[in-house]
Amino acid sequence: MLGSLLSQLRTLGTVLRHTFTRAETVEYPEQKPYLAPRYRGRIVLTRDPDGDERCVACNLCAVACPVDCIALQQGVREDGRWYPEFFRINFSRCIMCGMCEEACPTAAIQLTPDFEMCEYDRQSMVYEKEHLLIDGTGKYHDYNFYRVSGLQIFGKDKGEALDEEPPVDVKSLLP
Amino acid sequence: MPVIRVDGQDYEVEAGGNLLETCLELGMDLPYFCWHPAMGSIGACRQCAVVQYQNEEDTRGRIVMACMTPVTEGAIIDLTGDRAAAFRRTVVESLMVDHPHDCPVCAEGGECHLQDMTVMTGHRDRHYRGTKKTYRNQYLGPLIHHEMNRCITCYRCTRFYRDYAGGTDLAALAAHDHVYFGRHREGTLESPFAGDLVEVCPTGVFTDKSLVHDYTRKWDLQSAPSVCTGCGVGCNTLPGERYGRLKRIHNRYNDEVNGYFLCDRGRFGGNHVNDAPRIDYPARREADGRFRALDQAACQAQLADCIAGKRLAGIGSPRAGLEANLLLQRLVGAERFNSGMDDGEHKLLQRSLSHLVNSAARNPSHRDIESADAVLVLGEDLTQVAARTALALRQSVRNEAYRLAAELKLAPWQDAAIRNLAQDRRSPLHIVSAGSTDLDDVAAGHYRLVADDQARLAAQIAAAIDGEPSGDAAVLRIRDDLLAAQRPLVISGASAGSAALLDGAAAIANALARAGREAMLSFTTPECNSLGQALLCRDSHASFESLEASGAEVLIILENDLLRRLSPERVEALRERIPIWIGIDSLETGTLAYCDLVLPAAAFTETEASFVSQEGRAQRAFPVHPPAEARRPGWQWLLALARAAGNTALVALEHFDDIVPTLAGEDPVLQGVMRAAPDHQFRSRGLKIPRQPHRYSGRTAMAADVSVHEPRLSEDRDSALAYSMEGSAAADRPAALLSYVWSPGWNSNQSLHKFQADIGGALRGDSGGARLLDELTMPAVAEAPRPEAFRRRDGQWLLQGRHHLFGSDELSRLSAGPAERAGRAHLYLHPNDAQSLGLAEGDGVTLEGCALELRIDASQVPGSAGYAVGYPETLALRSGQWVPLSVASDWQRPPQVIGSDREAAS
């Protein structure tokens, strides 16, 4: 009996004390909180340092997506690079979990701190590649997948990638 | 049965196997690369290491390669222990030293055996910090993409290509750690089984070129069990679809039919469903000759308008399923139903059917064919007509090697040892044909004769087996080889167009059976359902002439291009006698131009159908995806026609599965088709079987460009499969419903062993398919008159059909890659004949109003001319025709193709 009375008094005291502390509430949207660059919000597709789109349409983001909201189709450009013919995210399903960013082997797909995606029409939440592709490298400035990969593309011959030897001369018997 | 101890647990296992096979059969995960269930062990990759102990006291043990170690009574091995696991991890790490960082842009990724094994061994962190070796790729033709950097030198490709499939133009080149798997120079891979490299290669060195350019990962493919429509063999396939497009065709294992391998026509010949002009909407031809598309209501009205109360006739099709043909036959009446084949072909098929049924010899499956210890091929170039059968024959000649190995107590999986032991000793294979064949290199004898002489030779061999004396050395040699065998096999077919040849083949098989041998007799059939049509029309068949005279007012043509079978004049004549034509087809064929009403049929990837293979095996193909636009399966159009015609017997049919039980009546053979696959009510563990793997991605975005509201999943009311990733994917689901193979940790097609009870044996859910001919009875046919011996005529040449894997069938040439392989139509002449005409290789020859490119071929019988069958230019030509040849005027020689093989070979 006495214990519960004390508890109630302590609660009243706590409430009273909070009357004099500074308010944590932010007057959003007039006041915006600071969101770190690694905050998980809207997704963008980035470009490599040479300005070409990074996405190689490997489908790993699509298969990692727990709500299956990414669909794409691979194509091969004339210079030998794989690219997405279309790349579609249904943001009305997206839960901003960041699994696609983690899965992406080329650092193409990156989450941004922008989370303000309200639409009157749900159809407007479907983003295609032209809506997603930005002109920069995003958070990873130096990575260029094709400089690491063994695939030959225009402008990068076999043996010219990072840590590659020149192509083997199959006609040589020298050790 | 020996008992072995694996990781402290005792197992009773089959004797005679190796440890790798045995561990896999026991359901354990043991990594491997170079071993292949169909090709045996060579111990090259060192990946399947286990620790074997000599006895209970032995605590050290030694590392052995499981694939090279026979199962012995009391063997004690350690599979998961640290030493074995560390060894395997190191092996993978060394294989990965030079492996490029390609997985995201590699068409093998997601179904890569190397990926699976790397994960399975636990190799994660790379210690090597040096540089990687690189290689230049080769252009290997329009079908196969080469990416040599990815190679792990397991030698599977050359072992398959050279040792198993008999190819010569792919080899391990260069020296030491520069080994290169490719051709001696760039060019098209010549083997008709080059496409199997895609599945045999454990990583992405050889990939499907059309898939690379329109890529979808395995986990995103919707697939369903299907049957190849390329020829009469009936190989089981797994077509994969995404976004309404056929992406690729993979082999579907059936131990009795195609095993692990598929020919290139089957693998690459399906893209016509994407590439060729398709029909999407029903259309009616207007007075101005143009077609106008009809909506559903207008179409119904037109159907009723066209056929209500009219006298109907029908032409079926050997490339459409048995059910649709049966429906059409019942709709128009058997007396006005043509099987879709011309009279000659129909009679030849009836004759082969009768021989198969009445012969004392067994009608073999491919598994039986591989066990034959002497083979006689009569009049067929099997590699071009029934390629998978030719591959089976290539294995049958190795039975001599297995016999020698058994004498030395060598296990059959000791591949390298057995090949070394046998060298060139092979079981006899004799080939009687109109020209050289791809099997000549393993043949004990080949005899180049025109069809009539082939038939005469066959009759002599049969007589010689029955004891008649013969002075002909060839006859005696073949007779001796066949009689020396326990399981002799005779293969012939309708390709040569000779009834006497079929009789001769049957006579030989019967004589062998009388001599107490386990004789086998097999006939090839030209199209995927030719034998089904022969069964359907065995009592009644309306020839094209009788259709003309039938007084029919409406002709319904089911998925058949009449212009491939009849001359345009004959089609015109038929058109004049029957006023209304209704064409049902998936492709825009020339025949549709004659039709008044065109109905868009679903292609083989969109419809359920049963096909009867050359073995008489009924097999069910299921739709991979629902038909787009207004396309509907042929059988559904026929039901709509039946409704329009007021046919009360047919309107009650609702499901695909209702067709055969209702319409086949008392015919036990046709009723047997129902055994080919479970019906639509079948459930595995109470659930339908999914067509999509459980990782199928993008479901909430695929169609979001059209509407963000996800469409309801298509329902499949006619089969036990679902257009969904949900359902039961149990490993023991019936083989006929195996829509994809995947098992945890085994993403590649190597996961197949998880679905087999014994490695290389039947699938857990039986083999799939139903053999129909075992229950069939048919009257014996009268023997065809023995033809005259061939005598050459002055100024005239006897035409002999020469088949081509790409180009001779109707469908494969409609796909881009195979069309490039098919090339132009050509004519073969003996060098002397060409010289007498003043012609050189590549010149133009005119015959019967068409100009063909000349190929000089010393294997062509002098006085005869071989023409490429089935090309648009040669459709009017028939085997056995005598034609004059002349030099084509204004002939343009074909441009030289860089990297051409023929140029390289000469």
mmCIF file of N, CA, C and O in Angstrom, chain B residues 669-697:
data_model
loop_
_atom_site.group_PDB
_atom_site.id
_atom_site.type_symbol
_atom_site.label_atom_id
_atom_site.label_comp_id
_atom_site.label_asym_id
_atom_site.label_seq_id
_atom_site.Cartn_x
_atom_site.Cartn_y
_atom_site.Cartn_z
ATOM 1 N N VAL B 669 -4.463 -47.892 -76.294
ATOM 2 C CA VAL B 669 -3.169 -47.280 -76.592
ATOM 3 C C VAL B 669 -3.251 -45.776 -76.387
ATOM 4 O O VAL B 669 -2.418 -45.177 -75.707
ATOM 5 N N LEU B 670 -4.289 -45.151 -76.948
ATOM 6 C CA LEU B 670 -4.434 -43.714 -76.762
ATOM 7 C C LEU B 670 -4.726 -43.386 -75.298
ATOM 8 O O LEU B 670 -4.251 -42.394 -74.764
ATOM 9 N N GLN B 671 -5.498 -44.227 -74.648
ATOM 10 C CA GLN B 671 -5.786 -43.982 -73.232
ATOM 11 C C GLN B 671 -4.492 -43.998 -72.408
ATOM 12 O O GLN B 671 -4.399 -43.343 -71.381
ATOM 13 N N GLY B 672 -3.504 -44.739 -72.921
ATOM 14 C CA GLY B 672 -2.223 -44.821 -72.226
ATOM 15 C C GLY B 672 -1.526 -43.478 -72.113
ATOM 16 O O GLY B 672 -0.659 -43.275 -71.253
ATOM 17 N N VAL B 673 -1.900 -42.529 -72.985
ATOM 18 C CA VAL B 673 -1.296 -41.197 -72.945
ATOM 19 C C VAL B 673 -1.514 -40.553 -71.579
ATOM 20 O O VAL B 673 -0.689 -39.764 -71.117
ATOM 21 N N MET B 674 -2.597 -40.917 -70.927
ATOM 22 C CA MET B 674 -2.901 -40.321 -69.623
ATOM 23 C C MET B 674 -1.851 -40.682 -68.575
ATOM 24 O O MET B 674 -1.701 -40.008 -67.576
ATOM 25 N N ARG B 675 -1.130 -41.778 -68.815
ATOM 26 C CA ARG B 675 -0.112 -42.189 -67.840
ATOM 27 C C ARG B 675 1.173 -41.354 -67.948
ATOM 28 O O ARG B 675 2.074 -41.481 -67.131
ATOM 29 N N ALA B 676 1.225 -40.501 -68.970
ATOM 30 C CA ALA B 676 2.454 -39.745 -69.198
ATOM 31 C C ALA B 676 2.760 -38.789 -68.052
ATOM 32 O O ALA B 676 3.908 -38.530 -67.740
ATOM 33 N N ALA B 677 1.723 -38.253 -67.425
ATOM 34 C CA ALA B 677 1.951 -37.302 -66.331
ATOM 35 C C ALA B 677 0.717 -37.280 -65.445
ATOM 36 O O ALA B 677 -0.387 -37.614 -65.890
ATOM 37 N N PRO B 678 0.892 -36.887 -64.183
ATOM 38 C CA PRO B 678 -0.271 -36.779 -63.303
ATOM 39 C C PRO B 678 -1.247 -35.709 -63.813
ATOM 40 O O PRO B 678 -0.837 -34.764 -64.490
ATOM 41 N N ASP B 679 -2.514 -35.862 -63.504
ATOM 42 C CA ASP B 679 -3.505 -34.925 -64.035
ATOM 43 C C ASP B 679 -3.579 -33.656 -63.178
ATOM 44 O O ASP B 679 -2.814 -33.479 -62.238
ATOM 45 N N HIS B 680 -4.533 -32.785 -63.521
ATOM 46 C CA HIS B 680 -4.567 -31.470 -62.878
ATOM 47 C C HIS B 680 -4.979 -31.544 -61.413
ATOM 48 O O HIS B 680 -4.834 -30.575 -60.681
ATOM 49 N N GLN B 681 -5.505 -32.691 -61.006
ATOM 50 C CA GLN B 681 -5.913 -32.792 -59.607
ATOM 51 C C GLN B 681 -4.787 -33.266 -58.693
ATOM 52 O O GLN B 681 -4.942 -33.291 -57.477
ATOM 53 N N PHE B 682 -3.663 -33.632 -59.301
ATOM 54 C CA PHE B 682 -2.550 -34.125 -58.497
ATOM 55 C C PHE B 682 -2.042 -33.031 -57.563
ATOM 56 O O PHE B 682 -1.950 -31.861 -57.923
ATOM 57 N N ARG B 683 -1.712 -33.408 -56.340
ATOM 58 C CA ARG B 683 -1.098 -32.466 -55.411
ATOM 59 C C ARG B 683 0.066 -33.169 -54.722
ATOM 60 O O ARG B 683 -0.014 -34.357 -54.401
ATOM 61 N N SER B 684 1.157 -32.423 -54.526
ATOM 62 C CA SER B 684 2.269 -32.963 -53.773
ATOM 63 C C SER B 684 2.183 -32.392 -52.364
ATOM 64 O O SER B 684 2.222 -31.169 -52.196
ATOM 65 N N ARG B 685 2.056 -33.251 -51.383
ATOM 66 C CA ARG B 685 1.853 -32.811 -50.006
ATOM 67 C C ARG B 685 0.715 -31.798 -49.899
ATOM 68 O O ARG B 685 0.801 -30.788 -49.210
ATOM 69 N N GLY B 686 -0.334 -32.057 -50.667
ATOM 70 C CA GLY B 686 -1.515 -31.198 -50.601
ATOM 71 C C GLY B 686 -1.390 -29.903 -51.365
ATOM 72 O O GLY B 686 -2.304 -29.070 -51.341
ATOM 73 N N LEU B 687 -0.270 -29.703 -52.063
ATOM 74 C CA LEU B 687 -0.060 -28.415 -52.724
ATOM 75 C C LEU B 687 0.253 -28.612 -54.206
ATOM 76 O O LEU B 687 0.737 -29.668 -54.628
ATOM 77 N N LYS B 688 0.007 -27.548 -54.964
ATOM 78 C CA LYS B 688 0.431 -27.554 -56.357
ATOM 79 C C LYS B 688 1.957 -27.427 -56.417
ATOM 80 O O LYS B 688 2.601 -27.050 -55.443
ATOM 81 N N ILE B 689 2.514 -27.687 -57.588
ATOM 82 C CA ILE B 689 3.968 -27.631 -57.736
ATOM 83 C C ILE B 689 4.343 -26.315 -58.406
ATOM 84 O O ILE B 689 3.793 -25.975 -59.455
ATOM 85 N N PRO B 690 5.232 -25.543 -57.789
ATOM 86 C CA PRO B 690 5.537 -24.207 -58.319
ATOM 87 C C PRO B 690 6.402 -24.260 -59.569
ATOM 88 O O PRO B 690 7.247 -25.132 -59.706
ATOM 89 N N ARG B 691 6.173 -23.309 -60.477
ATOM 90 C CA ARG B 691 7.045 -23.163 -61.651
ATOM 91 C C ARG B 691 8.213 -22.246 -61.346
ATOM 92 O O ARG B 691 9.191 -22.224 -62.069
ATOM 93 N N GLN B 692 8.075 -21.420 -60.308
ATOM 94 C CA GLN B 692 9.125 -20.452 -59.998
ATOM 95 C C GLN B 692 9.918 -20.934 -58.792
ATOM 96 O O GLN B 692 9.333 -21.421 -57.828
ATOM 97 N N PRO B 693 11.255 -20.764 -58.837
ATOM 98 C CA PRO B 693 12.048 -21.122 -57.656
ATOM 99 C C PRO B 693 11.674 -20.220 -56.483
ATOM 100 O O PRO B 693 11.118 -19.131 -56.691
ATOM 101 N N HIS B 694 12.026 -20.646 -55.280
ATOM 102 C CA HIS B 694 11.578 -19.877 -54.122
ATOM 103 C C HIS B 694 12.265 -18.529 -54.013
ATOM 104 O O HIS B 694 11.861 -17.692 -53.221
ATOM 105 N N ARG B 695 13.331 -18.297 -54.836
ATOM 106 C CA ARG B 695 13.985 -16.987 -54.781
ATOM 107 C C ARG B 695 13.515 -16.050 -55.879
ATOM 108 O O ARG B 695 14.118 -15.007 -56.085
ATOM 109 N N TYR B 696 12.511 -16.452 -56.621
ATOM 110 C CA TYR B 696 11.999 -15.638 -57.739
ATOM 111 C C TYR B 696 11.830 -14.193 -57.285
ATOM 112 O O TYR B 696 11.145 -13.912 -56.299
ATOM 113 N N SER B 697 12.443 -13.257 -57.997
ATOM 114 C CA SER B 697 12.483 -11.880 -57.501
ATOM 115 C C SER B 697 11.582 -10.958 -58.315
ATOM 116 O O SER B 697 11.106 -11.307 -59.395
#
